[in-house]
Short mmCIF file of C-alpha atoms and ligand atoms in Angstrom, two decimals:
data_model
loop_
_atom_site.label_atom_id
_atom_site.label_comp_id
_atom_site.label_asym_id
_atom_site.label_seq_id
_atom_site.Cartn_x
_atom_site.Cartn_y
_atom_site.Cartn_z
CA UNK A 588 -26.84 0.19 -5.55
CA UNK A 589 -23.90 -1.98 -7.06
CA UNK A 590 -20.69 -0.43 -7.20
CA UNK A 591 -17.96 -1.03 -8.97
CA UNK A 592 -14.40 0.98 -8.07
CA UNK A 593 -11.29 0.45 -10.43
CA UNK A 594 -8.20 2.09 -8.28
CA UNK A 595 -5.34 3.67 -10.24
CA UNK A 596 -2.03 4.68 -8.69
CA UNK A 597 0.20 5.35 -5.35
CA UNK A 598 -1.03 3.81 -2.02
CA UNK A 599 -2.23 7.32 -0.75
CA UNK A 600 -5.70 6.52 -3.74
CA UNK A 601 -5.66 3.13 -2.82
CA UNK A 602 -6.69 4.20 0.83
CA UNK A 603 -8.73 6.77 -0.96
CA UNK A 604 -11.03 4.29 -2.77
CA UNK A 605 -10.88 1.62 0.73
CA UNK A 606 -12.68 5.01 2.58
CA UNK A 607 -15.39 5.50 -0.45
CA UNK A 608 -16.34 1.78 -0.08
CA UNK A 609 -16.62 1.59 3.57
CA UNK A 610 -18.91 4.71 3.40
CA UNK A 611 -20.88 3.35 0.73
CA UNK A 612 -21.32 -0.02 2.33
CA UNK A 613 -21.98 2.00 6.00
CA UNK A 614 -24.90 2.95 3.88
CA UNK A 615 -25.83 0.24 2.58
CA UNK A 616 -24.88 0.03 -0.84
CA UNK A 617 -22.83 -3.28 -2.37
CA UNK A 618 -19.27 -3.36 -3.70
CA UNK A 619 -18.76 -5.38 -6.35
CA UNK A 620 -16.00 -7.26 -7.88
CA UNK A 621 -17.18 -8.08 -10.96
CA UNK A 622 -18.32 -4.89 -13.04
CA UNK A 623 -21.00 -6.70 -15.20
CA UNK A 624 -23.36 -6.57 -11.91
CA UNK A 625 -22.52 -2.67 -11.42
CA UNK A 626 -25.57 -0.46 -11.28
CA UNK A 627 -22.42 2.65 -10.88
CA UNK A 628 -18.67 2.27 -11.79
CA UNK A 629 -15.96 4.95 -10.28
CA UNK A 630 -12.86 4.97 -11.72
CA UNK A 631 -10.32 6.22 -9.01
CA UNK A 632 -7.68 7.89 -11.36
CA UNK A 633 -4.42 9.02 -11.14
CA UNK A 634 -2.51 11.25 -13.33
CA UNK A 635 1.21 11.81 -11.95
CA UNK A 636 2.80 10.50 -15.82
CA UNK A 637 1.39 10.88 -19.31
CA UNK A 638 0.99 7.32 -19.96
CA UNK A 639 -1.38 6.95 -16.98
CA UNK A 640 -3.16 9.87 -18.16
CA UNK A 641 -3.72 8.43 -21.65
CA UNK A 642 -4.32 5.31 -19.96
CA UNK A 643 -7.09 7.04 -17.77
CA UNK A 644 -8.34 8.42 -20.45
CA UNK A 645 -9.00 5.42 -22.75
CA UNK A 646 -10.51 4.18 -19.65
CA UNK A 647 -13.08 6.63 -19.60
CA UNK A 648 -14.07 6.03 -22.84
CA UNK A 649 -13.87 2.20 -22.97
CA UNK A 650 -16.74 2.43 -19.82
CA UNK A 651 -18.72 4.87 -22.01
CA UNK A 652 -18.94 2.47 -24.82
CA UNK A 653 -18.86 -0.66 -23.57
CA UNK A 654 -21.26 0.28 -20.23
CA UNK A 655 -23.14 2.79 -21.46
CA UNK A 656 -25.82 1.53 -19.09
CA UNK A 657 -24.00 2.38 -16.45
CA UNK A 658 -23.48 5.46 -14.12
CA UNK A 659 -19.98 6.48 -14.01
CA UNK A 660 -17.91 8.62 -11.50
CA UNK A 661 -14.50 9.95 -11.92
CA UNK A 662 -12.79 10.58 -8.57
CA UNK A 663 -8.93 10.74 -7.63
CA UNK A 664 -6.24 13.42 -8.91
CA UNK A 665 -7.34 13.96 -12.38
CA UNK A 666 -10.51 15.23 -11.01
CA UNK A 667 -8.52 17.98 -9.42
CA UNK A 668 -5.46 18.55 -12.36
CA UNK A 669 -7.38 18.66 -14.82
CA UNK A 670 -10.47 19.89 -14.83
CA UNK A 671 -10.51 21.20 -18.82
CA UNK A 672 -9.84 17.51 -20.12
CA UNK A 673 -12.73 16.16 -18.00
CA UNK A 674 -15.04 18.36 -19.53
CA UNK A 675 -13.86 16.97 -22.80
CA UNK A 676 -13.83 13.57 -21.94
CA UNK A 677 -16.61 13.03 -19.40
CA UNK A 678 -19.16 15.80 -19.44
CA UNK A 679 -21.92 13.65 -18.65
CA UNK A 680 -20.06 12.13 -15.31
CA UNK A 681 -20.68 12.79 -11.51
CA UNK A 682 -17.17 13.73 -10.36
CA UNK A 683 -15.71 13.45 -7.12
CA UNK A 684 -12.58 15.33 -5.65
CA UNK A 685 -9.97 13.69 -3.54
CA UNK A 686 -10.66 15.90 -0.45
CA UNK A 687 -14.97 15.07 -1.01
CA UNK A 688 -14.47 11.51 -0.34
CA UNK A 689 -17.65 12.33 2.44
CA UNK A 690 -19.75 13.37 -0.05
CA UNK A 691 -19.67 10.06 -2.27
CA UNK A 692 -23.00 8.74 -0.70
CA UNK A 693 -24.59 11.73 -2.04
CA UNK A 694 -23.45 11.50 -5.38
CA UNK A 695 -24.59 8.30 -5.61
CA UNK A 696 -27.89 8.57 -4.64
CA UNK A 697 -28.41 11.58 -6.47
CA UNK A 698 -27.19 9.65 -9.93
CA UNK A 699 -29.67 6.98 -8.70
CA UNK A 700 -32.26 9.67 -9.87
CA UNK A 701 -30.11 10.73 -12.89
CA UNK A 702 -28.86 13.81 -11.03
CA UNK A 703 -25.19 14.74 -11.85
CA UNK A 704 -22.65 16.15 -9.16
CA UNK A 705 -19.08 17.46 -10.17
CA UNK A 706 -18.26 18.38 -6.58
CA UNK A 707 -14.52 19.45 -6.15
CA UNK A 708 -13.87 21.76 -3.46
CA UNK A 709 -11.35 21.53 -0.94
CA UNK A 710 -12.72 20.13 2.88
CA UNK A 711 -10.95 19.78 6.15
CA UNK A 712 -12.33 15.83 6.42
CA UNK A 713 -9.90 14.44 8.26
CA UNK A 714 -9.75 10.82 6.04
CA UNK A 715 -8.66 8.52 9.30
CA UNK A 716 -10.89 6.58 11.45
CA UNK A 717 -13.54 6.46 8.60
CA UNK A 718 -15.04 3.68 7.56
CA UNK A 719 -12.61 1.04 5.37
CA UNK A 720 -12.98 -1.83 3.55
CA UNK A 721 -9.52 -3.29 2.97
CA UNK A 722 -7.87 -4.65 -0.85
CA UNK A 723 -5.87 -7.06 1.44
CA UNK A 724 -7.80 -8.01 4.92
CA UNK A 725 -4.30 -8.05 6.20
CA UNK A 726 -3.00 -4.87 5.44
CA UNK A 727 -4.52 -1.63 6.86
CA UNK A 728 -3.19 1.74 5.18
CA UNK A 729 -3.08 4.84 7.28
CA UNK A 730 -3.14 8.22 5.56
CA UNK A 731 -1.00 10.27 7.90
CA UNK A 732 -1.78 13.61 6.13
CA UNK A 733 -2.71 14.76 2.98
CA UNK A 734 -0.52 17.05 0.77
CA UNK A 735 3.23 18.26 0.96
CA UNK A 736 5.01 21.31 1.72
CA UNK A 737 7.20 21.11 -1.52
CA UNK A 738 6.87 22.80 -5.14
CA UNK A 739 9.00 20.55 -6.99
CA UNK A 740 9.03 21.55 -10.36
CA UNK A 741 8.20 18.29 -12.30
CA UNK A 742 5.46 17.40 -10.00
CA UNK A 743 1.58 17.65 -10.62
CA UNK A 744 0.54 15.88 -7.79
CA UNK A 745 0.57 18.85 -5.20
CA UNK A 746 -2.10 20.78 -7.37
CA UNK A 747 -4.17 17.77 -6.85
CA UNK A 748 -3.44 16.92 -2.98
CA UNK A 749 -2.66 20.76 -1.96
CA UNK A 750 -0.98 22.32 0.77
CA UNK A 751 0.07 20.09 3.88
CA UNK A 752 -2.76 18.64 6.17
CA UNK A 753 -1.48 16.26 8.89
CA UNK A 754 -3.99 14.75 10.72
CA UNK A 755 -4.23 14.48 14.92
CA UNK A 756 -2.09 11.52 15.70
CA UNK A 757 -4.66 10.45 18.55
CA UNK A 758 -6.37 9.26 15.75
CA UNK A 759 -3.58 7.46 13.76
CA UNK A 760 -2.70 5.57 17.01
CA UNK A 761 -6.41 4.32 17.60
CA UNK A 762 -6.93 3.51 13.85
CA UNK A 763 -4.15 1.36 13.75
CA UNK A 764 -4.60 -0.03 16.98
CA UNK A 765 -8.38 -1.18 16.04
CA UNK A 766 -6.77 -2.35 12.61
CA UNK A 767 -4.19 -4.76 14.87
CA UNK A 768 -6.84 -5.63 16.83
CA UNK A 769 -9.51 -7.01 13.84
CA UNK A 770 -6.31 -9.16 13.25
CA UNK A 771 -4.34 -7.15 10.55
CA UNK A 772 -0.72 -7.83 10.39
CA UNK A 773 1.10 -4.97 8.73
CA UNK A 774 0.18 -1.19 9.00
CA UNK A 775 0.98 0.53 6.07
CA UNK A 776 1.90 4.53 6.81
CA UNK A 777 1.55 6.57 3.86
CA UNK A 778 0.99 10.13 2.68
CA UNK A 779 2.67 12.42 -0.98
CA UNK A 780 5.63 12.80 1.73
CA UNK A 781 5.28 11.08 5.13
CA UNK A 782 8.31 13.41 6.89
CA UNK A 783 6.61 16.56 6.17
CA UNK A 784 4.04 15.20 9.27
CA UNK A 785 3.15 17.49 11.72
CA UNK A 786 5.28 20.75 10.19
CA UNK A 787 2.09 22.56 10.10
CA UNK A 788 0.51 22.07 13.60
CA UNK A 789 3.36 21.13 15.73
CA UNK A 790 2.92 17.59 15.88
CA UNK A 791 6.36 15.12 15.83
CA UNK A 792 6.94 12.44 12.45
CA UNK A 793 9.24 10.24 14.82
CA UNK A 794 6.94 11.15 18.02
CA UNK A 795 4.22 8.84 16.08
CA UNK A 796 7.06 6.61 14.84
CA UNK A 797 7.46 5.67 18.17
CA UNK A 798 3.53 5.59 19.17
CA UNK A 799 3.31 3.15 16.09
CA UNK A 800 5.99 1.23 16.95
CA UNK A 801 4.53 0.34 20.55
CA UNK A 802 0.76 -0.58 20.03
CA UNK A 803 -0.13 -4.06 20.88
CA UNK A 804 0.20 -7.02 18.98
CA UNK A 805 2.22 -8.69 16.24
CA UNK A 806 2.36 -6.89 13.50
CA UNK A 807 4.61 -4.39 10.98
CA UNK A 808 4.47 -0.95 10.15
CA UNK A 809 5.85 0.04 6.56
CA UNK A 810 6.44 3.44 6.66
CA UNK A 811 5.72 5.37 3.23
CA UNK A 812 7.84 7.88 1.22
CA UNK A 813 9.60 10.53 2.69
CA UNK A 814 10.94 13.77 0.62
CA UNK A 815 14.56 13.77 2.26
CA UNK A 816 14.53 17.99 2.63
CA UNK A 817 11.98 16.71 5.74
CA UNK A 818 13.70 14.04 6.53
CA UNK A 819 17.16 15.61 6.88
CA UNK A 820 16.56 17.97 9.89
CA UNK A 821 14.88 15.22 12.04
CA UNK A 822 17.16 11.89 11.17
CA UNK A 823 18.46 11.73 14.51
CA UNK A 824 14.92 10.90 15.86
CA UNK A 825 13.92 9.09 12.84
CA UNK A 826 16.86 6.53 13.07
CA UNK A 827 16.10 6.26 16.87
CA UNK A 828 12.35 5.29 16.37
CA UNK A 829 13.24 2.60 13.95
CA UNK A 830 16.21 1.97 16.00
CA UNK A 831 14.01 1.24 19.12
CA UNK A 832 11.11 -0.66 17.33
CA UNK A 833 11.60 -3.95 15.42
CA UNK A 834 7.62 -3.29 14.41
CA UNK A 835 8.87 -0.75 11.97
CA UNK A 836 10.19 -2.75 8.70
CA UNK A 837 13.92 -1.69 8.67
CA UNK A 838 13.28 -0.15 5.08
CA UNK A 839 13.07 4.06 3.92
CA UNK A 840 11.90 5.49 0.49
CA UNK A 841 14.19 8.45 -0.16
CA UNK A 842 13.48 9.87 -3.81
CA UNK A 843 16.52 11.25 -5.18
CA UNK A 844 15.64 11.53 -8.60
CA UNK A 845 18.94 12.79 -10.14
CA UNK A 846 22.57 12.11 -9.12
CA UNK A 847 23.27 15.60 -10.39
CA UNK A 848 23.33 18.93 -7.61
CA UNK A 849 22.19 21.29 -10.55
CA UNK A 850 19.63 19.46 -12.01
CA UNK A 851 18.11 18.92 -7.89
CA UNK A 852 18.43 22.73 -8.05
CA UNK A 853 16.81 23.35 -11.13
CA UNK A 854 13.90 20.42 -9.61
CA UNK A 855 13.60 22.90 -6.50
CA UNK A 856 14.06 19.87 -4.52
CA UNK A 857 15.73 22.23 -1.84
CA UNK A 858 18.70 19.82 -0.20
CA UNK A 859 22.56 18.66 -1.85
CA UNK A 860 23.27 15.32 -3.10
CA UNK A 861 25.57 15.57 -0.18
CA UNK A 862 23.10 15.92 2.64
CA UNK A 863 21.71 12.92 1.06
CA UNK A 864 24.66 11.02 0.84
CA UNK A 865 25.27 11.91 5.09
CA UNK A 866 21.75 10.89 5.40
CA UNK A 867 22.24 6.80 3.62
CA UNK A 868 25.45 6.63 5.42
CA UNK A 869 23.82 7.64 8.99
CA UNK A 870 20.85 5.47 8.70
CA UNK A 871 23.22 3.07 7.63
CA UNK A 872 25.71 3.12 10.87
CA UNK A 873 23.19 2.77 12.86
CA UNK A 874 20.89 0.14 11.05
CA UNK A 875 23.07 -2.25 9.20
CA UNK A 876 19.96 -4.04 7.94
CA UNK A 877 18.06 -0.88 6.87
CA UNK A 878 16.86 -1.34 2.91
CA UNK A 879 16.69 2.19 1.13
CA UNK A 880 14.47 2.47 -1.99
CA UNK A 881 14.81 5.57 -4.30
CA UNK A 882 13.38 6.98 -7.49
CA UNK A 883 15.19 8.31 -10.47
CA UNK A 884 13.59 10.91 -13.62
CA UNK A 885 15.34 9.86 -16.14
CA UNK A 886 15.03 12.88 -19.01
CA UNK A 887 14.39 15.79 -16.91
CA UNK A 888 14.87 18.82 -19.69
CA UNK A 889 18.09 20.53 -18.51
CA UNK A 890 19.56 17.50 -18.05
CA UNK A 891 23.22 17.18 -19.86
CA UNK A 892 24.92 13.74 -20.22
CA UNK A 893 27.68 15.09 -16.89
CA UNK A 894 24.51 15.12 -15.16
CA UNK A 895 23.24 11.93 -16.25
CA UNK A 896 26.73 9.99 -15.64
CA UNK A 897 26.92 11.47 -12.22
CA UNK A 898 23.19 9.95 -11.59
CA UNK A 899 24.96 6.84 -12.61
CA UNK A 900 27.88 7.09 -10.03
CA UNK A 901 25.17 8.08 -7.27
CA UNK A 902 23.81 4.42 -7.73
CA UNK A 903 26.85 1.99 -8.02
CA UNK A 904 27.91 4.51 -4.83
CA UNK A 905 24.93 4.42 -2.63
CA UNK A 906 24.04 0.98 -4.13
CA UNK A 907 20.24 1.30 -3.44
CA UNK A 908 17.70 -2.02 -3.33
CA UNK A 909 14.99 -0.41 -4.93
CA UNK A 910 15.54 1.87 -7.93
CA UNK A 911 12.41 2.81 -9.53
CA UNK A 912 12.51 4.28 -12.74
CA UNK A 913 10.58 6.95 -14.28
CA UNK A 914 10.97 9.23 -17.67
CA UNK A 915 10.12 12.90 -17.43
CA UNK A 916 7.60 14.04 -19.35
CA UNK A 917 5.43 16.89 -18.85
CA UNK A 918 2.32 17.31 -16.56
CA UNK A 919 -0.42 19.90 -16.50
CA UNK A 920 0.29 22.25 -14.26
CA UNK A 921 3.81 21.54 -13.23
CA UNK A 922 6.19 24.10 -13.17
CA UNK A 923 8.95 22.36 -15.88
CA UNK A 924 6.75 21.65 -18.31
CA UNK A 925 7.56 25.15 -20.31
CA UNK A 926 10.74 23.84 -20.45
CA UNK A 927 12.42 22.36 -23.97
CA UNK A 928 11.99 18.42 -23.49
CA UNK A 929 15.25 16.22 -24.50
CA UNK A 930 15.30 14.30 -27.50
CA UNK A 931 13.20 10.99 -27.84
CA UNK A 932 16.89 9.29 -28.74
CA UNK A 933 18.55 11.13 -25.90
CA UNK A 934 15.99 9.73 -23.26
CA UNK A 935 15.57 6.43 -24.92
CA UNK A 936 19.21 5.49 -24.75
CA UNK A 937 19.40 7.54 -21.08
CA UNK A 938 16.86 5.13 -19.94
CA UNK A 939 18.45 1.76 -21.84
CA UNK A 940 21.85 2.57 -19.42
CA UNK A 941 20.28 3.88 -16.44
CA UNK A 942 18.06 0.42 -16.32
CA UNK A 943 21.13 -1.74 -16.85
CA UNK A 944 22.84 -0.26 -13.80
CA UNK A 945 19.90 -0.33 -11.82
CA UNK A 946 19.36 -3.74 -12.32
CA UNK A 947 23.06 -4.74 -11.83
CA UNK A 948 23.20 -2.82 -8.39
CA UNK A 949 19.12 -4.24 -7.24
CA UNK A 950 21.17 -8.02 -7.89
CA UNK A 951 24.49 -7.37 -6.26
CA UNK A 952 22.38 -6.09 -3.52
CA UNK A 953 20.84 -8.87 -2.46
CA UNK A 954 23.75 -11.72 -2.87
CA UNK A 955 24.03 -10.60 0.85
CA UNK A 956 21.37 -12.40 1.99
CA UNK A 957 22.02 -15.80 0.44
CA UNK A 958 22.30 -18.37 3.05
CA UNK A 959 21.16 -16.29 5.72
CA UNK A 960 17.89 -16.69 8.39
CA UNK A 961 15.09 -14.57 8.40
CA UNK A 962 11.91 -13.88 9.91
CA UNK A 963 9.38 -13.15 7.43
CA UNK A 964 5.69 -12.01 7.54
CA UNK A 965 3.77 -14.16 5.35
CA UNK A 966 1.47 -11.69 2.94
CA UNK A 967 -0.21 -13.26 0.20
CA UNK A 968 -0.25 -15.88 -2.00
CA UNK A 969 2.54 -15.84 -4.55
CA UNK A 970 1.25 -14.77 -8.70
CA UNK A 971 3.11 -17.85 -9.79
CA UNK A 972 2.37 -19.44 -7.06
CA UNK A 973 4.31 -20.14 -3.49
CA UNK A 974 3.70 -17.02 -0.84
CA UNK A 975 4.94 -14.08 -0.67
CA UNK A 976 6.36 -12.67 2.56
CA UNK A 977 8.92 -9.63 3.86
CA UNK A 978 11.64 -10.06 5.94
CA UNK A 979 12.61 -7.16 8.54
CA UNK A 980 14.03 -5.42 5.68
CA UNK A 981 10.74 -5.36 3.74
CA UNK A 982 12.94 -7.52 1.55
CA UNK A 983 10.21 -9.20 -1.25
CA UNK A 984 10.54 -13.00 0.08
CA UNK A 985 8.78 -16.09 -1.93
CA UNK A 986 8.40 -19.57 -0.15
CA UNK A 987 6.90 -22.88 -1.21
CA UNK A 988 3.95 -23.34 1.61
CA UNK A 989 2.88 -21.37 4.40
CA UNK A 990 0.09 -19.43 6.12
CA UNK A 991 -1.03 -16.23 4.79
CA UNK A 992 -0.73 -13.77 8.26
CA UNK A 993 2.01 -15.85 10.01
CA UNK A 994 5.58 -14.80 10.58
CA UNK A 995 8.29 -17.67 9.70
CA UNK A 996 11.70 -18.71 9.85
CA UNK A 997 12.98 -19.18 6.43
CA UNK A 998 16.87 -20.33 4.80
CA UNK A 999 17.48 -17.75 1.78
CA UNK A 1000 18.20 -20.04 -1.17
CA UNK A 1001 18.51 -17.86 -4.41
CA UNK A 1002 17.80 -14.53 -5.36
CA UNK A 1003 16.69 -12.08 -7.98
CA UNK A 1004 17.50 -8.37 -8.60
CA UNK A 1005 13.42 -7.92 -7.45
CA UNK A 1006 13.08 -10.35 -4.83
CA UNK A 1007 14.58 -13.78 -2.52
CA UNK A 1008 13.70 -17.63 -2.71
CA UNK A 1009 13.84 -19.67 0.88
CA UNK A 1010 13.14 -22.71 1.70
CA UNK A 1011 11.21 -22.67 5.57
CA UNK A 1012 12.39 -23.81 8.63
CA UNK A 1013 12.03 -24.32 12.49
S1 SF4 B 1287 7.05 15.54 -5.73
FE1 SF4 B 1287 7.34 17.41 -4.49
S2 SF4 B 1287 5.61 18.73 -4.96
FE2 SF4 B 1287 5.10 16.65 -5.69
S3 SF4 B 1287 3.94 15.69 -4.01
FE3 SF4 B 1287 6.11 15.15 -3.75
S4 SF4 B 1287 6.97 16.73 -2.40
FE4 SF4 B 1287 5.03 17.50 -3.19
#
């Protein structure tokens, strides 16, 4: 069969859908970029915000219409959140669970005989050292484990991904040693919180740091988001792993998502704006060069205006170099979404100022790096054109001409609140 995926979302469904093509083409079958020579399309969804829920949505239906001659699967976290929308939406679907990624072989070939499956139950498949085909041939993505050990209160995501499963790091170590070895350049860690590893079997998050940092090779590892409440307790070990490995890119992605102590209360986050604050600072003493991305729910519904101008001093005070964004709106299933939402003005003009500081503090950020040398590791080709490469800092860096899997000496010229221009040399 031809098969079509279409991957929504965080890097954790991206490996997702890279596993459901290398066990479909292990078997045999054909993945396809073009969806006009699909005999099946799966849609890979994701559902953490309303507007990629509508948008998933509209997707469903614009393949129903405009493919009806085609056999369509839903996997990825809707298929788990929810299940009562589905129904609505795609009766008439196979459906595919993110923890039944080892079953998609069977759902195809059963829809290859018009035989529907909506299979969703929970497995123990361990989803590394399985079959992948890459999106980018030089970047391998690792799922560490699967699931957190939080309940924060805005989130829907754990009701899809479910309680902590961290996978043997025996495994890790050989999958991304194989991955080095077929000539991939950056290993990209990832899981819903990568410092929760190990909490539930005894295994050590900077233990495998330090394994990954050590394989053979030339190469990068980009280590994923980590929920600072598991973070906190093991930065010592953390900082010494990155510390002791120039493999690991230099950069951390700490979601704060409010500037406020109450309102990280009220998100059952479970650690102070304080801790937080030690934990930049130490990372910083020891790594001058470490880059520190965050995110930020804007709206959240007991947020007052004090809370919101203290999320504003938490920025121009940590000065972050990667703010993302995000308005709060409710999710199925998540815990604040009883909860009296703020006013459309109210988050509208919250989210006009909180974007204006962000990008004033992502600029000032990276004046520091004008004129300096850096190594980079060349990516990809550049959307308008040029290449696109990351220093040690996992800093975004464009340059006129180079080779796509080579690292480089480059001059930084210019740069932007998003990324730096350089010029290459010896
Ligand atoms: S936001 Fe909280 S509950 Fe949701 S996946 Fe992350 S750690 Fe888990």
């Amino acid at each position: 069969m031809n098969i079509y995926i279409e991957t929504h979302g965080c890097t954790f469904n991206q490996a997702d859908s890279e596993i459901l093509s290398g066990l479909l083409v292990d078997k045999k079958h054909k993945i396809v970029d073009n969806i006009e020579e699909s005999d099946i399309i799966i849609l890979n969804t994701c559902y953490v915000k309303q507007p990629t829920e509508q948008k998933m949505i509209t997707k469903i239906r614009k393949f129903q219409k405009e493919y009806s001659d085609k056999k369509l699967i839903i996997a990825g976290c809707m298929v788990e959140i929810d299940r009562k929308m589905l129904k609505k939406v795609a009766p008439n679907s196979s459906w595919i669970g993110p923890h039944q990624l080892n079953s998609i072989v069977n759902i195809v070939e059963n829809l290859e005989h018009d035989k529907i499956i909506q299979d969703i139950k929970r497995t123990d498949d361990i989803k590394v050292c399985q079959p992948k085909i890459r999106s980018n041939p030089l970047i391998h993505i690792i799922q560490i484990c699967e699931g957190c050990t939080g309940n924060c209160t805005f989130c829907c995501t754990r009701l899809a991904r479910g309680k902590l499963y961290s996978y043997p790091s025996n495994l890790i170590i050989k999958e991304a040693q194989n991955a080095i070895n077929s000539g991939c350049k950056e290993i990209d860690i990832t899981a819903q919180d990568t410092a929760c590893y190990g909490k539930e079997n005894n295994q050590s998050f900077s233990n495998l740091l330090n394994e990954l940092g050590q394989l053979d090779g030339k190469y990068r590892v980009r280590i994923g988001m980590m929920h600072p409440k598991n973070i906190i307790p093991i930065q010592d070990q953390v900082i010494d792993a990155f510390k002791n490995h120039e493999n690991l890119y230099n950069f951390v992605h700490l979601p704060i998502q409010t500037g406020s102590d109450k309102v990280l209360k009220e998100m059952n986050r479970q650690h102070s704006i304080d801790d937080y604050k030690k934990l930049i600072s130490n990372f910083r003493k020891n790594i001058p060069e470490i880059s520190i991305a965050t995110d930020i729910i804007v709206g959240y519904p007991t947020e007052t205006e004090e809370d919101f101008q203290e999320t504003l001093k938490l920025l121009e005070e940590v000065k972050f170099d990667i703010i993302h964004v995000s308005k709060y709106m409710h999710r199925p299933g998540a815990i604040s979404s009883d909860l009296k939402s703020v006013s459309y003005e109210v988050m509208k003009d919250r989210t006009h100022r909180l974007n204006e500081v962000k990008n004033k503090v992502m600029f000032d950020c990276n004046e520091k790096y004008l004129n300096t040398k850096q190594k980079i590791l060349i990516i990809d080709k550049g959307k308008k054109g040029g290449y696109v490469g990351y220093n040690n800092s996992y800093k975004n860096v464009i340059v006129d001409n180079a080779t796509i899997g080579s690292f480089i000496n480059v001059e930084i010229v210019d740069y932007k609140s998003t990324y730096l221009l350089s010029k290459k040399i010896n």
